PDB file of C-alpha atoms in Angstrom:
ATOM      1  CA  MET A  66      -0.014  -0.038   0.042  1.00 38.00           C
ATOM      2  CA  SER A  67       1.376   3.346  -1.020  1.00 42.00           C
ATOM      3  CA  ALA A  68       0.456   6.668   0.621  1.00 46.00           C
ATOM      4  CA  GLY A  69       2.900   8.915  -1.057  1.00 40.00           C
ATOM      5  CA  SER A  70       1.041   9.323  -4.284  1.00 42.00           C
ATOM      6  CA  GLU A  71      -1.938  10.744  -2.450  1.00 52.00           C
ATOM      7  CA  ARG A  72      -0.092  13.957  -1.605  1.00 55.00           C
ATOM      8  CA  PRO A  73       1.091  16.449  -4.254  1.00 62.00           C
ATOM      9  CA  LEU A  74       4.088  17.163  -2.084  1.00 65.00           C
ATOM     10  CA  GLY A  75       5.421  13.728  -2.968  1.00 64.00           C
ATOM     11  CA  ARG A  76       5.759  14.853  -6.606  1.00 67.00           C
ATOM     12  CA  VAL A  77       7.568  17.995  -5.467  1.00 64.00           C
ATOM     13  CA  TYR A  78      10.211  15.807  -3.778  1.00 69.00           C
ATOM     14  CA  ASP A  79      10.379  13.551  -6.720  1.00 65.00           C
ATOM     15  CA  ALA A  80      11.432  16.556  -8.800  1.00 70.00           C
ATOM     16  CA  ALA A  81      14.121  17.354  -6.240  1.00 66.00           C
ATOM     17  CA  TYR A  82      15.406  13.744  -6.213  1.00 70.00           C
ATOM     18  CA  ALA A  83      15.622  13.739 -10.005  1.00 66.00           C
ATOM     19  CA  GLY A  84      18.899  15.544  -9.373  1.00 68.00           C
ATOM     20  CA  VAL A  85      20.932  15.592  -6.163  1.00 71.00           C
ATOM     21  CA  PRO A  86      19.201  17.749  -3.545  1.00 71.00           C
ATOM     22  CA  ASN A  87      21.445  20.019  -1.406  1.00 72.00           C
ATOM     23  CA  TRP A  88      20.421  18.118   1.769  1.00 82.00           C
ATOM     24  CA  ASP A  89      21.486  14.707   0.418  1.00 90.00           C
ATOM     25  CA  ILE A  90      25.168  14.555   1.404  1.00 93.00           C
ATOM     26  CA  GLY A  91      25.692  10.869   0.675  1.00 94.00           C
ATOM     27  CA  ARG A  92      25.989   9.974   4.374  1.00 96.00           C
ATOM     28  CA  PRO A  93      24.036  10.344   7.628  1.00 98.00           C
ATOM     29  CA  GLN A  94      24.160  13.595   9.592  1.00 98.00           C
ATOM     30  CA  ARG A  95      26.831  13.470  12.353  1.00 97.00           C
ATOM     31  CA  PRO A  96      24.449  13.565  15.400  1.00 98.00           C
ATOM     32  CA  PHE A  97      22.786  10.384  14.198  1.00 98.00           C
ATOM     33  CA  VAL A  98      26.129   8.679  13.558  1.00 98.00           C
ATOM     34  CA  ARG A  99      27.063   9.316  17.147  1.00 97.00           C
ATOM     35  CA  LEU A 100      23.673   8.008  18.385  1.00 96.00           C
ATOM     36  CA  VAL A 101      23.753   4.804  16.352  1.00 97.00           C
ATOM     37  CA  GLU A 102      27.395   4.063  17.188  1.00 96.00           C
ATOM     38  CA  ALA A 103      26.643   4.564  20.953  1.00 96.00           C
ATOM     39  CA  GLY A 104      24.205   1.689  20.801  1.00 95.00           C
ATOM     40  CA  VAL A 105      21.486   3.489  22.782  1.00 95.00           C
ATOM     41  CA  LEU A 106      18.655   2.864  20.312  1.00 97.00           C
ATOM     42  CA  ASP A 107      16.038   0.126  20.563  1.00 97.00           C
ATOM     43  CA  GLY A 108      14.736  -1.547  17.458  1.00 96.00           C
ATOM     44  CA  PRO A 109      12.926  -1.858  15.258  1.00 98.00           C
ATOM     45  CA  ILE A 110      13.856   1.596  13.925  1.00 98.00           C
ATOM     46  CA  LEU A 111      11.586   3.781  11.790  1.00 98.00           C
ATOM     47  CA  ASP A 112      13.345   6.459   9.682  1.00 98.00           C
ATOM     48  CA  VAL A 113      10.745   9.116   8.711  1.00 98.00           C
ATOM     49  CA  GLY A 114      11.469  11.178   5.657  1.00 96.00           C
ATOM     50  CA  CYS A 115      14.294   8.770   4.862  1.00 97.00           C
ATOM     51  CA  GLY A 116      15.095  10.239   1.400  1.00 95.00           C
ATOM     52  CA  THR A 117      17.670   8.074  -0.419  1.00 96.00           C
ATOM     53  CA  GLY A 118      18.260   5.987   2.656  1.00 97.00           C
ATOM     54  CA  GLU A 119      21.717   6.854   4.037  1.00 98.00           C
ATOM     55  CA  LEU A 120      20.631   7.008   7.644  1.00 98.00           C
ATOM     56  CA  ALA A 121      18.519   3.887   7.474  1.00 98.00           C
ATOM     57  CA  LEU A 122      21.283   1.998   5.749  1.00 98.00           C
ATOM     58  CA  PHE A 123      23.867   3.154   8.304  1.00 98.00           C
ATOM     59  CA  ALA A 124      21.662   1.904  11.156  1.00 98.00           C
ATOM     60  CA  ALA A 125      20.964  -1.359   9.401  1.00 98.00           C
ATOM     61  CA  ARG A 126      24.720  -1.978   8.963  1.00 97.00           C
ATOM     62  CA  HIS A 127      24.942  -1.662  12.720  1.00 97.00           C
ATOM     63  CA  GLY A 128      22.584  -4.549  13.151  1.00 97.00           C
ATOM     64  CA  TYR A 129      19.212  -2.737  13.571  1.00 98.00           C
ATOM     65  CA  ASP A 130      15.974  -3.786  11.862  1.00 98.00           C
ATOM     66  CA  VAL A 131      15.114  -0.586   9.992  1.00 98.00           C
ATOM     67  CA  LEU A 132      12.147   0.628   7.887  1.00 98.00           C
ATOM     68  CA  GLY A 133      12.580   3.930   6.038  1.00 98.00           C
ATOM     69  CA  VAL A 134       9.536   5.850   4.699  1.00 98.00           C
ATOM     70  CA  ASP A 135       9.309   8.833   2.466  1.00 96.00           C
ATOM     71  CA  LEU A 136       6.675  10.583   0.349  1.00 93.00           C
ATOM     72  CA  SER A 137       8.997  10.562  -2.706  1.00 93.00           C
ATOM     73  CA  GLU A 138       8.641   7.438  -4.825  1.00 94.00           C
ATOM     74  CA  LEU A 139      11.914   8.368  -6.581  1.00 94.00           C
ATOM     75  CA  ALA A 140      13.843   8.698  -3.292  1.00 94.00           C
ATOM     76  CA  VAL A 141      12.481   5.356  -2.085  1.00 97.00           C
ATOM     77  CA  THR A 142      13.491   3.731  -5.348  1.00 96.00           C
ATOM     78  CA  GLN A 143      17.032   5.026  -4.957  1.00 96.00           C
ATOM     79  CA  ALA A 144      17.135   3.885  -1.365  1.00 97.00           C
ATOM     80  CA  ARG A 145      16.128   0.361  -2.358  1.00 98.00           C
ATOM     81  CA  GLU A 146      18.790   0.290  -5.071  1.00 97.00           C
ATOM     82  CA  LYS A 147      21.389   1.378  -2.552  1.00 97.00           C
ATOM     83  CA  ALA A 148      20.342  -1.404  -0.155  1.00 98.00           C
ATOM     84  CA  ARG A 149      20.412  -3.992  -2.903  1.00 98.00           C
ATOM     85  CA  TRP A 150      23.835  -2.963  -4.251  1.00 97.00           C
ATOM     86  CA  ARG A 151      25.421  -2.588  -0.771  1.00 97.00           C
ATOM     87  CA  ARG A 152      23.656  -5.838   0.386  1.00 97.00           C
ATOM     88  CA  VAL A 153      22.199  -4.055   3.406  1.00 97.00           C
ATOM     89  CA  PRO A 154      18.957  -5.568   4.852  1.00 96.00           C
ATOM     90  CA  ALA A 155      17.033  -2.243   5.215  1.00 97.00           C
ATOM     91  CA  HIS A 156      13.521  -1.844   4.020  1.00 98.00           C
ATOM     92  CA  PHE A 157      11.936   1.151   2.369  1.00 98.00           C
ATOM     93  CA  LEU A 158       8.247   2.132   1.695  1.00 97.00           C
ATOM     94  CA  VAL A 159       6.568   5.126   0.093  1.00 96.00           C
ATOM     95  CA  TRP A 160       4.448   6.438   2.934  1.00 96.00           C
ATOM     96  CA  ASP A 161       3.051   9.558   4.503  1.00 95.00           C
ATOM     97  CA  ALA A 162       4.569  10.300   7.969  1.00 94.00           C
ATOM     98  CA  LEU A 163       1.189  11.756   8.927  1.00 95.00           C
ATOM     99  CA  ARG A 164      -0.327   8.318   8.590  1.00 96.00           C
ATOM    100  CA  LEU A 165       1.950   6.336  10.874  1.00 97.00           C
ATOM    101  CA  SER A 166      -0.854   5.039  13.052  1.00 97.00           C
ATOM    102  CA  ALA A 167      -1.744   2.668  10.234  1.00 97.00           C
ATOM    103  CA  PHE A 168       1.392   0.683  11.256  1.00 97.00           C
ATOM    104  CA  ALA A 169       0.088   0.353  14.823  1.00 95.00           C
ATOM    105  CA  ASP A 170      -3.289  -0.757  13.353  1.00 95.00           C
ATOM    106  CA  ALA A 171      -1.381  -3.477  11.560  1.00 95.00           C
ATOM    107  CA  GLY A 172       0.384  -4.481  14.846  1.00 95.00           C
ATOM    108  CA  LEU A 173       3.718  -2.889  14.046  1.00 96.00           C
ATOM    109  CA  ARG A 174       5.352  -0.614  16.576  1.00 97.00           C
ATOM    110  CA  PHE A 175       8.944   0.823  16.875  1.00 98.00           C
ATOM    111  CA  GLY A 176      11.518   1.173  19.493  1.00 98.00           C
ATOM    112  CA  SER A 177      13.079   4.258  17.946  1.00 98.00           C
ATOM    113  CA  VAL A 178      12.047   6.783  15.347  1.00 98.00           C
ATOM    114  CA  LEU A 179      14.727   8.867  13.516  1.00 98.00           C
ATOM    115  CA  ASP A 180      13.899  12.087  11.838  1.00 98.00           C
ATOM    116  CA  SER A 181      16.586  13.816   9.812  1.00 97.00           C
ATOM    117  CA  ALA A 182      15.040  17.071   8.549  1.00 94.00           C
ATOM    118  CA  MET A 183      11.398  15.940   8.174  1.00 95.00           C
ATOM    119  CA  PHE A 184       9.712  17.619  11.151  1.00 97.00           C
ATOM    120  CA  HIS A 185      11.329  21.040  10.515  1.00 95.00           C
ATOM    121  CA  VAL A 186       9.381  21.469   7.176  1.00 92.00           C
ATOM    122  CA  LEU A 187       5.895  20.572   8.540  1.00 94.00           C
ATOM    123  CA  GLY A 188       3.324  23.212   8.952  1.00 94.00           C
ATOM    124  CA  ASP A 189       1.758  23.976  12.299  1.00 94.00           C
ATOM    125  CA  ALA A 190      -1.311  21.609  12.070  1.00 95.00           C
ATOM    126  CA  GLU A 191       0.918  18.961  10.487  1.00 96.00           C
ATOM    127  CA  ARG A 192       3.240  19.003  13.446  1.00 97.00           C
ATOM    128  CA  ASP A 193       0.387  18.286  15.915  1.00 96.00           C
ATOM    129  CA  ALA A 194      -0.848  15.504  13.698  1.00 97.00           C
ATOM    130  CA  PHE A 195       2.662  14.014  13.424  1.00 98.00           C
ATOM    131  CA  VAL A 196       3.002  13.965  17.271  1.00 98.00           C
ATOM    132  CA  ARG A 197      -0.243  12.071  17.529  1.00 97.00           C
ATOM    133  CA  GLU A 198       0.802   9.586  14.916  1.00 97.00           C
ATOM    134  CA  LEU A 199       4.203   9.184  16.462  1.00 97.00           C
ATOM    135  CA  THR A 200       2.683   8.492  19.871  1.00 97.00           C
ATOM    136  CA  ALA A 201       0.587   5.705  18.314  1.00 96.00           C
ATOM    137  CA  ILE A 202       3.611   3.773  16.940  1.00 98.00           C
ATOM    138  CA  LEU A 203       6.409   4.319  19.398  1.00 98.00           C
ATOM    139  CA  GLU A 204       6.808   1.862  22.221  1.00 97.00           C
ATOM    140  CA  SER A 205       6.840   3.091  25.803  1.00 97.00           C
ATOM    141  CA  GLY A 206      10.388   4.104  26.569  1.00 98.00           C
ATOM    142  CA  GLY A 207      11.126   4.438  22.931  1.00 98.00           C
ATOM    143  CA  LEU A 208      13.121   7.396  21.473  1.00 98.00           C
ATOM    144  CA  TYR A 209      12.177  10.015  18.889  1.00 98.00           C
ATOM    145  CA  CYS A 210      15.386  11.632  17.628  1.00 98.00           C
ATOM    146  CA  VAL A 211      15.033  14.666  15.510  1.00 98.00           C
ATOM    147  CA  LEU A 212      17.453  16.992  13.669  1.00 98.00           C
ATOM    148  CA  GLY A 213      16.291  20.122  11.932  1.00 97.00           C
ATOM    149  CA  ASP A 214      17.332  23.669  11.043  1.00 96.00           C
ATOM    150  CA  ARG A 215      17.215  25.928  14.043  1.00 96.00           C
ATOM    151  CA  ARG A 216      14.095  28.181  14.221  1.00 94.00           C
ATOM    152  CA  GLU A 217      15.367  31.751  14.091  1.00 88.00           C
ATOM    153  CA  ASN A 218      12.132  33.553  14.875  1.00 86.00           C
ATOM    154  CA  ASP A 219       9.321  32.457  17.120  1.00 79.00           C
ATOM    155  CA  ARG A 220       6.823  33.758  14.576  1.00 82.00           C
ATOM    156  CA  ASP A 221       8.138  31.343  11.963  1.00 86.00           C
ATOM    157  CA  VAL A 222       6.765  27.800  11.455  1.00 88.00           C
ATOM    158  CA  TYR A 223       9.888  26.463   9.687  1.00 93.00           C
ATOM    159  CA  GLY A 224      12.635  25.034  11.835  1.00 95.00           C
ATOM    160  CA  VAL A 225      13.029  23.453  15.218  1.00 96.00           C
ATOM    161  CA  SER A 226      13.405  24.982  18.689  1.00 96.00           C
ATOM    162  CA  VAL A 227      13.656  23.354  22.084  1.00 96.00           C
ATOM    163  CA  PRO A 228      10.843  25.471  23.581  1.00 95.00           C
ATOM    164  CA  GLU A 229       8.481  24.364  20.781  1.00 95.00           C
ATOM    165  CA  LEU A 230       9.368  20.711  21.269  1.00 97.00           C
ATOM    166  CA  ARG A 231       8.604  21.072  24.968  1.00 96.00           C
ATOM    167  CA  GLU A 232       5.251  22.571  24.140  1.00 95.00           C
ATOM    168  CA  ARG A 233       4.415  20.308  21.215  1.00 96.00           C
ATOM    169  CA  PHE A 234       5.290  16.995  22.954  1.00 97.00           C
ATOM    170  CA  PRO A 235       3.060  16.946  26.105  1.00 95.00           C
ATOM    171  CA  SER A 236       5.054  16.079  29.312  1.00 95.00           C
ATOM    172  CA  ASP A 237       2.493  13.421  30.441  1.00 95.00           C
ATOM    173  CA  ARG A 238       3.565  11.367  27.412  1.00 96.00           C
ATOM    174  CA  TRP A 239       7.009  12.619  26.549  1.00 98.00           C
ATOM    175  CA  GLU A 240      10.284  13.536  28.190  1.00 98.00           C
ATOM    176  CA  LEU A 241      12.903  15.725  26.509  1.00 98.00           C
ATOM    177  CA  ALA A 242      15.911  13.595  27.335  1.00 97.00           C
ATOM    178  CA  TYR A 243      18.627  15.492  25.437  1.00 97.00           C
ATOM    179  CA  SER A 244      19.108  18.506  23.136  1.00 98.00           C
ATOM    180  CA  GLU A 245      21.997  20.392  21.568  1.00 98.00           C
ATOM    181  CA  GLU A 246      22.717  23.033  19.076  1.00 97.00           C
ATOM    182  CA  THR A 247      24.575  21.623  16.158  1.00 98.00           C
ATOM    183  CA  ALA A 248      24.849  21.971  12.364  1.00 97.00           C
ATOM    184  CA  PHE A 249      22.784  20.507   9.551  1.00 96.00           C
ATOM    185  CA  GLU A 250      25.311  19.718   6.823  1.00 96.00           C
ATOM    186  CA  ARG A 251      24.403  20.267   3.186  1.00 93.00           C
ATOM    187  CA  ARG A 252      26.350  19.515  -0.002  1.00 93.00           C
ATOM    188  CA  TRP A 253      27.219  23.161  -0.068  1.00 92.00           C
ATOM    189  CA  GLY A 254      27.683  24.561   3.460  1.00 93.00           C
ATOM    190  CA  ALA A 255      25.804  23.998   6.679  1.00 96.00           C
ATOM    191  CA  THR A 256      23.073  25.710   8.690  1.00 96.00           C
ATOM    192  CA  PRO A 257      22.599  26.096  12.454  1.00 97.00           C
ATOM    193  CA  ALA A 258      20.421  23.252  13.736  1.00 98.00           C
ATOM    194  CA  VAL A 259      18.874  21.672  16.750  1.00 98.00           C
ATOM    195  CA  PHE A 260      19.212  17.952  17.584  1.00 98.00           C
ATOM    196  CA  ALA A 261      16.913  16.502  20.246  1.00 98.00           C
ATOM    197  CA  VAL A 262      16.013  13.204  21.721  1.00 98.00           C
ATOM    198  CA  LEU A 263      12.526  12.679  23.243  1.00 98.00           C
ATOM    199  CA  ARG A 264      11.489   9.636  25.207  1.00 98.00           C
ATOM    200  CA  ARG A 265       8.010   8.239  25.028  1.00 98.00           C
ATOM    201  CA  ARG A 266       6.680   7.657  28.593  1.00 96.00           C
TER     202      ARG A 266
END
């Protein structure tokens, strides 16, 4: 079942992945490398907005059972090709991150969810919807790990800030376990970013 084709945004990202997007640096972002190598994640892992799969493939090479999902059919095709040629047992699916609860309905839940620059592009209502969907599929004690461009202005929607994460993820269900200011690397340059780890209660 494919959910990506139901959203015009999927076609927008297909156009980006017809070339090499500036955010696709050919390897995982450094905060996720440290996290995976530290061995603190529980599986299975869901990589939301997985793009061409570098983060999912990296986690799978470290022994995790990983599913990557993305709206872009072209990105998912490229991720599957990488997995096949590198002989890495990661799985990829065209799927809308605002419909994650369908996995829970099918009996599938995750120990960790990784988000490398997906949350930071969502609109205000979409962020609330994503938190609800995420709550449905993440095991108690599981981690949601998010990296995104740092929000520069409280009036903006784009970007990530720690105060917003505290507000958006209710404390009766979530704990902000860790946060840091870092950089989001791009093929050309880097931008100030926020990396945060939230634990599902």
